[in-house]
Short mmCIF file of C-alpha atoms and ligand atoms in Angstrom, two decimals:
data_model
loop_
_atom_site.label_atom_id
_atom_site.label_comp_id
_atom_site.label_asym_id
_atom_site.label_seq_id
_atom_site.Cartn_x
_atom_site.Cartn_y
_atom_site.Cartn_z
CA MET A 114 -16.74 16.68 6.75
CA ASN A 115 -18.67 13.40 7.16
CA GLY A 116 -16.87 10.49 8.78
CA LEU A 117 -17.96 6.84 8.75
CA THR A 118 -19.55 4.60 11.65
CA LEU A 119 -19.56 0.82 11.55
CA LEU A 120 -22.97 -0.31 11.33
CA ALA A 121 -22.56 -4.21 10.75
CA THR A 122 -20.22 -6.76 9.72
CA GLY A 123 -20.32 -10.27 7.88
CA SER A 124 -17.42 -12.76 7.02
CA ALA A 125 -16.82 -16.04 5.44
CA ALA A 126 -13.86 -18.38 5.14
CA GLY A 127 -12.77 -21.13 2.65
CA SER A 128 -14.26 -24.51 3.93
CA ARG A 129 -11.14 -26.32 3.70
CA VAL A 130 -9.09 -26.11 6.79
CA VAL A 131 -5.28 -26.67 6.39
CA THR A 132 -3.28 -27.18 9.53
CA ASN A 133 0.53 -26.69 9.93
CA ASP A 134 0.78 -30.51 10.42
CA ASP A 135 -0.81 -30.85 6.92
CA PHE A 136 2.03 -28.85 5.52
CA ALA A 137 4.68 -30.73 7.55
CA LYS A 138 3.47 -33.85 5.46
CA THR A 139 5.09 -32.44 2.19
CA LEU A 140 7.50 -29.51 3.45
CA ASP A 141 10.37 -29.56 5.72
CA THR A 142 8.38 -27.51 8.30
CA SER A 143 6.62 -28.07 11.55
CA ASP A 144 3.68 -26.65 13.79
CA GLU A 145 6.48 -25.49 16.27
CA TRP A 146 8.34 -23.55 13.67
CA ILE A 147 5.20 -21.87 12.11
CA TYR A 148 3.27 -21.10 15.21
CA SER A 149 6.41 -19.80 17.09
CA ARG A 150 7.34 -17.41 14.34
CA THR A 151 3.76 -16.32 13.12
CA GLY A 152 1.18 -17.27 15.57
CA ILE A 153 -0.57 -19.17 12.95
CA HIS A 154 -1.84 -22.83 13.64
CA GLU A 155 -4.22 -23.28 10.62
CA ARG A 156 -5.81 -21.42 7.73
CA HIS A 157 -8.81 -21.87 5.30
CA PHE A 158 -8.36 -22.60 1.72
CA CYS A 159 -11.34 -22.60 -0.73
CA LYS A 160 -12.63 -25.97 -1.78
CA GLU A 161 -13.92 -26.65 -5.19
CA GLY A 162 -16.87 -24.42 -6.14
CA GLU A 163 -15.70 -21.74 -3.84
CA SER A 164 -13.76 -18.44 -4.97
CA CYS A 165 -12.89 -15.07 -3.93
CA VAL A 166 -16.27 -13.87 -5.40
CA SER A 167 -18.25 -16.53 -3.69
CA LEU A 168 -16.86 -15.74 -0.14
CA ALA A 169 -17.29 -12.03 -0.64
CA ARG A 170 -20.84 -12.71 -1.67
CA GLU A 171 -21.53 -14.58 1.52
CA ALA A 172 -19.85 -12.07 3.78
CA ALA A 173 -21.65 -9.21 2.17
CA LYS A 174 -24.85 -10.67 2.33
CA LYS A 175 -24.52 -11.16 6.06
CA ALA A 176 -23.41 -7.73 6.63
CA LEU A 177 -26.39 -6.26 4.75
CA LEU A 178 -28.92 -8.44 6.53
CA ARG A 179 -27.59 -7.49 10.05
CA ALA A 180 -27.43 -3.67 9.00
CA LYS A 181 -31.22 -4.04 8.65
CA ILE A 182 -31.10 -1.70 5.63
CA ALA A 183 -32.40 -2.52 2.17
CA PRO A 184 -29.71 -3.31 -0.52
CA GLU A 185 -31.14 -0.48 -2.59
CA ASP A 186 -30.12 2.00 0.20
CA ILE A 187 -26.43 1.24 -0.44
CA ASP A 188 -24.81 4.16 -1.99
CA CYS A 189 -21.26 2.59 -3.08
CA CYS A 190 -19.81 -0.77 -3.12
CA ILE A 191 -16.10 -1.40 -2.74
CA ALA A 192 -14.18 -4.56 -2.88
CA ALA A 193 -10.47 -4.75 -1.65
CA THR A 194 -8.58 -7.72 -3.24
CA VAL A 195 -5.45 -8.77 -5.07
CA SER A 196 -6.78 -12.26 -5.83
CA GLY A 197 -10.22 -11.73 -7.50
CA ASP A 198 -11.65 -14.25 -9.95
CA ALA A 199 -10.96 -11.86 -12.91
CA THR A 200 -9.33 -8.64 -13.51
CA SER A 201 -12.68 -7.45 -14.96
CA PRO A 202 -15.31 -7.73 -13.89
CA GLY A 203 -14.10 -6.91 -10.62
CA VAL A 204 -15.51 -8.50 -7.43
CA ALA A 205 -17.73 -5.63 -6.59
CA CYS A 206 -19.45 -5.80 -10.08
CA SER A 207 -19.65 -9.56 -9.88
CA LEU A 208 -21.66 -8.96 -6.77
CA GLN A 209 -23.95 -6.10 -7.62
CA LYS A 210 -26.76 -8.01 -9.07
CA ASP A 211 -26.90 -10.76 -6.70
CA LEU A 212 -26.86 -8.50 -3.72
CA GLY A 213 -29.79 -6.33 -5.14
CA LEU A 214 -27.59 -3.09 -5.27
CA ARG A 215 -28.88 -0.14 -7.36
CA GLU A 216 -27.45 0.54 -10.86
CA ASP A 217 -26.63 4.21 -10.30
CA ILE A 218 -23.96 3.75 -7.49
CA PRO A 219 -20.27 3.49 -7.92
CA VAL A 220 -19.02 -0.15 -7.69
CA LEU A 221 -15.30 -1.12 -7.98
CA ASP A 222 -12.25 -2.98 -6.79
CA VAL A 223 -9.14 -1.43 -5.23
CA ASN A 224 -5.77 -2.93 -5.06
CA ALA A 225 -3.65 -2.09 -1.99
CA ALA A 226 -2.90 -5.54 -0.84
CA CYS A 227 -3.39 -6.02 3.01
CA SER A 228 -4.03 -2.26 3.49
CA GLY A 229 -6.91 -2.60 0.90
CA PHE A 230 -9.78 -2.66 3.40
CA LEU A 231 -8.56 0.67 4.79
CA TYR A 232 -8.05 2.13 1.44
CA GLY A 233 -11.64 0.80 0.47
CA MET A 234 -13.03 2.77 3.48
CA GLU A 235 -11.76 5.88 2.46
CA VAL A 236 -12.71 5.60 -1.17
CA ALA A 237 -16.21 4.79 0.05
CA ARG A 238 -16.19 7.82 2.15
CA GLY A 239 -15.14 9.93 -0.66
CA PHE A 240 -18.06 8.66 -2.75
CA LEU A 241 -20.56 9.15 0.21
CA GLU A 242 -19.18 12.62 0.58
CA SER A 243 -19.42 13.51 -3.17
CA GLY A 244 -23.07 11.90 -3.31
CA LYS A 245 -24.29 14.14 -0.41
CA GLN A 246 -26.01 16.78 -2.50
CA ARG A 247 -27.79 14.21 -4.83
CA ARG A 248 -29.12 12.18 -1.84
CA THR A 249 -30.39 15.34 -0.13
CA LEU A 250 -32.08 16.23 -3.36
CA SER A 251 -33.87 12.82 -3.58
CA GLY A 252 -34.94 13.31 0.19
CA LYS A 253 -32.52 10.75 1.75
CA THR A 254 -30.63 11.84 4.60
CA ASP A 255 -28.16 8.93 5.31
CA GLY A 256 -25.50 7.43 3.17
CA TYR A 257 -24.40 3.82 3.30
CA ALA A 258 -21.42 2.04 1.94
CA LEU A 259 -20.67 -1.63 1.72
CA VAL A 260 -16.87 -2.35 1.72
CA ILE A 261 -15.44 -5.81 1.38
CA GLY A 262 -11.98 -7.32 1.97
CA CYS A 263 -11.73 -10.54 -0.05
CA GLU A 264 -9.03 -12.93 -1.04
CA GLN A 265 -8.39 -16.30 -2.55
CA LEU A 266 -4.75 -16.32 -1.86
CA SER A 267 -4.35 -20.21 -2.18
CA ARG A 268 -4.50 -19.70 -5.94
CA LEU A 269 -1.41 -17.58 -5.73
CA LEU A 270 0.67 -19.68 -3.56
CA ASP A 271 3.83 -21.63 -4.29
CA LEU A 272 3.08 -24.67 -2.22
CA LYS A 273 6.75 -25.68 -2.47
CA ASP A 274 8.07 -22.53 -0.84
CA ARG A 275 7.66 -23.00 3.04
CA ALA A 276 8.50 -19.35 3.70
CA THR A 277 5.41 -18.03 1.98
CA CYS A 278 2.81 -20.72 1.69
CA VAL A 279 2.30 -21.46 5.34
CA LEU A 280 1.23 -17.70 5.88
CA PHE A 281 -1.87 -17.17 3.92
CA GLY A 282 -5.43 -18.18 3.98
CA ASP A 283 -8.58 -17.55 1.98
CA GLY A 284 -11.48 -15.39 3.23
CA ALA A 285 -13.63 -12.38 3.15
CA GLY A 286 -15.04 -9.84 5.41
CA ALA A 287 -17.69 -7.15 4.80
CA ALA A 288 -18.87 -3.93 6.48
CA VAL A 289 -21.58 -1.70 6.07
CA PHE A 290 -20.73 1.91 7.09
CA LYS A 291 -22.83 4.92 7.52
CA SER A 292 -21.75 8.55 6.64
CA LYS A 293 -22.20 10.60 9.70
CA GLU A 294 -21.73 14.41 10.19
CA ASN A 295 -19.06 15.24 13.03
CA ALA A 296 -18.40 11.56 13.42
CA ARG A 297 -15.29 10.66 15.61
CA TYR A 298 -13.31 9.58 12.34
CA ALA A 299 -9.71 9.77 11.11
CA SER A 300 -7.98 7.95 8.34
CA LEU A 301 -4.40 8.02 7.10
CA LEU A 302 -2.98 6.14 4.00
CA GLY A 303 0.33 5.95 2.54
CA ALA A 304 2.88 3.67 0.49
CA ARG A 305 6.58 3.41 0.29
CA GLY A 306 6.62 1.92 -3.13
CA GLY A 307 8.48 -1.27 -2.38
CA GLU A 308 8.82 -4.65 -4.14
CA GLU A 309 9.50 -6.78 -0.99
CA ILE A 310 6.31 -8.60 -1.70
CA VAL A 311 5.13 -9.25 -5.14
CA VAL A 312 1.75 -10.70 -6.41
CA PRO A 313 2.27 -11.06 -10.14
CA GLY A 314 -0.48 -10.18 -12.35
CA PRO A 315 -2.08 -11.84 -15.43
CA GLY A 316 0.52 -12.10 -18.07
CA ASP A 317 3.42 -12.49 -15.70
CA GLY A 318 3.72 -16.17 -16.26
CA GLU A 319 3.11 -18.38 -13.29
CA ARG A 320 1.45 -16.31 -10.62
CA LYS A 321 2.90 -16.99 -7.22
CA ILE A 322 3.46 -14.60 -4.39
CA MET A 323 7.26 -13.93 -3.65
CA MET A 324 8.31 -12.18 -0.48
CA ASP A 325 11.31 -10.97 1.50
CA GLY A 326 9.85 -11.74 4.80
CA LYS A 327 12.58 -10.14 6.94
CA ALA A 328 12.18 -6.84 4.97
CA VAL A 329 8.37 -7.02 5.30
CA PHE A 330 8.77 -7.63 9.13
CA ARG A 331 10.99 -4.61 9.48
CA PHE A 332 8.59 -2.32 7.59
CA ALA A 333 5.71 -3.68 9.46
CA VAL A 334 7.07 -3.14 12.98
CA GLU A 335 8.01 0.56 11.99
CA ALA A 336 4.60 1.32 10.20
CA LEU A 337 1.93 0.01 12.70
CA PRO A 338 2.91 1.91 15.80
CA LYS A 339 3.69 5.03 13.65
CA THR A 340 0.27 4.99 12.14
CA LEU A 341 -1.36 4.25 15.46
CA LYS A 342 0.34 7.22 17.18
CA ALA A 343 -0.30 9.78 14.24
CA LEU A 344 -4.13 8.75 14.25
CA LEU A 345 -4.33 9.34 17.92
CA ALA A 346 -2.72 12.62 17.63
CA GLN A 347 -4.73 13.55 14.78
CA SER A 348 -8.03 12.65 16.81
CA GLY A 349 -6.76 14.24 19.99
CA LEU A 350 -7.25 10.85 21.76
CA THR A 351 -5.14 8.64 23.90
CA LEU A 352 -5.08 5.00 23.70
CA ASP A 353 -6.91 4.63 26.91
CA GLU A 354 -9.90 6.22 25.24
CA VAL A 355 -10.04 3.53 22.51
CA ASP A 356 -11.64 0.30 23.09
CA TRP A 357 -10.23 -1.93 20.35
CA VAL A 358 -7.05 -1.84 18.05
CA VAL A 359 -7.53 -4.17 15.18
CA CYS A 360 -4.21 -4.75 13.17
CA HIS A 361 -3.72 -6.49 9.95
CA GLN A 362 -3.48 -10.21 11.01
CA ALA A 363 -0.20 -11.08 9.36
CA ASN A 364 1.96 -12.39 12.25
CA SER A 365 1.36 -12.34 15.97
CA ARG A 366 4.91 -11.10 16.61
CA ILE A 367 4.32 -7.94 14.54
CA ILE A 368 1.37 -7.15 16.49
CA ASP A 369 3.41 -8.01 19.83
CA HIS A 370 5.99 -5.36 18.63
CA CYS A 371 3.43 -2.79 18.07
CA VAL A 372 2.11 -3.35 21.72
CA ARG A 373 5.41 -2.95 23.21
CA SER A 374 6.22 0.27 21.20
CA MET A 375 2.83 1.70 22.21
CA LYS A 376 3.36 0.53 25.89
CA ALA A 377 -0.17 -0.74 25.58
CA ASP A 378 -2.48 -3.19 27.03
CA PRO A 379 -2.15 -6.33 24.90
CA SER A 380 -5.74 -7.44 25.48
CA LYS A 381 -6.93 -4.30 23.47
CA PHE A 382 -5.09 -5.65 20.52
CA TYR A 383 -7.48 -8.38 18.86
CA LYS A 384 -5.81 -11.42 17.21
CA ASN A 385 -7.23 -14.36 15.21
CA MET A 386 -4.59 -15.22 12.91
CA ASP A 387 -4.00 -18.58 14.69
CA HIS A 388 -6.98 -20.14 12.72
CA PHE A 389 -7.27 -17.75 9.80
CA GLY A 390 -3.62 -17.13 8.94
CA ASN A 391 -2.94 -13.82 6.73
CA THR A 392 -6.04 -13.26 4.73
CA SER A 393 -4.56 -9.86 3.30
CA ALA A 394 -7.34 -7.41 2.66
CA ALA A 395 -9.86 -9.54 4.33
CA SER A 396 -8.08 -9.93 7.78
CA ILE A 397 -9.42 -6.66 9.43
CA PRO A 398 -13.03 -6.91 8.45
CA MET A 399 -12.90 -10.77 9.33
CA ALA A 400 -11.50 -9.95 12.80
CA LEU A 401 -14.29 -7.15 13.17
CA ASP A 402 -16.93 -9.68 12.34
CA GLU A 403 -15.47 -12.34 14.82
CA MET A 404 -15.60 -9.68 17.47
CA ALA A 405 -19.06 -8.73 16.72
CA GLY A 406 -19.98 -12.35 16.86
CA LYS A 407 -18.36 -12.79 20.34
CA GLY A 408 -20.30 -9.59 21.59
CA LEU A 409 -17.17 -7.72 21.94
CA LEU A 410 -18.23 -4.89 19.67
CA LYS A 411 -20.79 -2.49 21.29
CA ALA A 412 -22.52 0.57 19.99
CA GLY A 413 -20.55 3.82 20.51
CA GLN A 414 -17.10 2.09 20.90
CA THR A 415 -13.93 3.65 19.38
CA ILE A 416 -11.83 1.34 17.35
CA LEU A 417 -8.45 1.77 15.71
CA LEU A 418 -7.64 -0.18 12.36
CA ASP A 419 -4.15 -0.44 11.34
CA GLY A 420 -2.62 -2.45 8.33
CA PHE A 421 0.34 -2.83 5.97
CA GLY A 422 1.09 -4.89 2.96
CA ALA A 423 2.60 -5.24 -0.54
CA GLY A 424 3.35 -2.17 -2.24
CA LEU A 425 4.61 -1.25 0.39
CA THR A 426 1.12 0.29 1.35
CA TRP A 427 0.13 1.22 4.94
CA GLY A 428 -3.11 2.70 6.45
CA GLY A 429 -4.98 3.21 9.55
CA ALA A 430 -8.52 4.54 10.71
CA LEU A 431 -10.20 5.53 13.81
CA LEU A 432 -13.87 5.23 13.90
CA GLN A 433 -16.81 4.53 16.08
CA THR A 434 -19.27 1.68 16.07
CA ASP A 435 -22.70 3.12 15.09
CA ALA A 436 -25.31 3.90 17.73
CA GLN A 437 -27.63 1.46 16.01
CA MET A 438 -25.08 -1.35 15.95
CA ASN A 439 -26.92 -3.25 18.67
CA ARG A 440 -30.01 -3.66 16.42
CA PHE A 441 -28.57 -6.90 15.33
CA CYS A 442 -28.63 -9.51 17.96
CA LEU A 443 -25.88 -12.02 18.90
CA SER A 444 -27.91 -15.29 17.61
CA GLU A 445 -28.32 -13.57 14.18
CA VAL A 446 -24.46 -12.66 14.10
CA SER A 447 -23.40 -16.18 14.66
CA LYS A 448 -25.26 -17.50 11.75
N1 ACO B 78 9.47 -23.87 8.26
C1 ACO B 78 10.62 -24.13 8.53
N2 ACO B 78 11.75 -23.33 8.30
C2 ACO B 78 11.42 -22.38 7.60
C3 ACO B 78 10.04 -22.02 7.08
C4 ACO B 78 9.11 -22.87 7.49
N3 ACO B 78 7.77 -22.71 7.18
N4 ACO B 78 10.15 -20.79 6.51
C5 ACO B 78 11.42 -20.50 6.50
N5 ACO B 78 12.01 -21.32 7.11
C6 ACO B 78 13.60 -21.36 7.20
C7 ACO B 78 14.39 -20.39 6.20
O1 ACO B 78 14.54 -21.13 5.14
C8 ACO B 78 15.55 -20.19 6.90
O2 ACO B 78 16.49 -21.20 6.93
P1 ACO B 78 18.00 -21.17 6.55
O3 ACO B 78 18.56 -20.19 7.85
O4 ACO B 78 18.57 -22.48 6.55
O5 ACO B 78 18.24 -20.19 5.43
C9 ACO B 78 15.21 -19.96 8.51
O6 ACO B 78 13.79 -20.65 8.52
C10 ACO B 78 14.99 -18.63 8.70
O7 ACO B 78 14.21 -17.98 7.91
P2 ACO B 78 13.79 -16.31 8.07
O8 ACO B 78 13.16 -15.87 6.77
O9 ACO B 78 14.98 -15.64 8.42
O10 ACO B 78 12.74 -16.45 9.26
P3 ACO B 78 12.00 -15.39 10.05
O11 ACO B 78 12.25 -15.45 11.48
O12 ACO B 78 12.33 -14.06 9.45
O13 ACO B 78 10.40 -15.64 9.75
C11 ACO B 78 8.63 -15.10 8.34
C12 ACO B 78 10.08 -15.75 8.47
C13 ACO B 78 7.60 -15.81 9.31
C14 ACO B 78 8.19 -15.04 7.04
C15 ACO B 78 8.80 -13.54 8.89
O14 ACO B 78 9.96 -13.07 8.34
C16 ACO B 78 7.61 -12.70 8.61
O15 ACO B 78 6.50 -13.08 9.27
N6 ACO B 78 7.68 -11.67 7.92
C17 ACO B 78 6.53 -10.85 7.57
C18 ACO B 78 5.64 -11.32 6.54
C19 ACO B 78 4.42 -10.86 6.31
O16 ACO B 78 3.78 -10.39 7.19
N7 ACO B 78 4.02 -10.83 4.97
C20 ACO B 78 2.80 -10.42 4.64
C21 ACO B 78 2.64 -9.15 4.24
S1 ACO B 78 1.20 -8.56 3.65
C22 ACO B 78 0.78 -8.83 2.06
O17 ACO B 78 0.43 -7.92 1.47
C23 ACO B 78 0.90 -10.03 1.21
#
């Protein structure tokens, strides 16, 4: 079975920065309360003219550029989102022409909330696997997937509900994956079918995220370490053999719980929710792109990804950065 390696990343965030102090002007809240409970200081919201699709486009263009492969070489494009501009066309379809992707490739959105990027990776791996024979016949050896996590959650927030609106932000992260035989790769996905977080769909009246924060917290602190331990067992690796753990960036305390439960080195667990908040499906690829920009991701590293979200979905992946990842230089990454 072929696995995926990570070739390149890109990201974009809404350009309106909203601080905790900004919320404190209209809500009974404070930077102290929000930061101590969540690890979040500020988040980015889209300004006029920006949207889930425009952020996804920007992130995807950067990832394609850095992958140094032609858009026509992409064999499938998956966008993970719960806040796309339209139910149909989905984000991935909206991007296809702009990005110059071929017409004869599968292009679709997946909805698995904050676990969406991890679900998107597996959907992409499946498409690359099923397209293997066709690629071979056309003389192409490598398969490439473009997977994007993108959200404009600000359009779904009840700005009077201090328990939810301070948590979320708008952003997009994109990754180009390469299909590789005998790659070090494992994926686990699941769901508990809960309604602890509800993102209403069109037709549900006013669309606002509703959440039982405590119940989600309890689910997350159980699901994250369980998934990591299962992925390590499946791969026959120890956490010492892993370079980075990138969890869904919902709440700093949830990641701290996971670190304690794994008796792990906290510096291995990347965090950036302090300046982006929870960007749902975008949080993991945005974190990966920030890490790449800082030079933290190097060719041949082993990374664990771990997420949970509405649904109650959960998922994880173990994979390696591609041997060719160093082809893109730092100056290009920070553009
Ligand atoms: N500022 C000040 N006070 C607040 C705020 C705020 N922003 N929000 C809630 N409070 C108040 C509550 O009203 C409550 O007051 P009361 O005691 O007078 O009723 C008090 O603080 C305690 O509220 P709790 O909900 O018990 O606070 P808790 O410590 O559980 O923290 C939080 C709430 C941060 C939401 C936490 O439960 C959490 O992070 N849960 C996980 C949420 C999450 O990760 N969701 C994303 C899932 S992913 C997806 O797919 C969308």
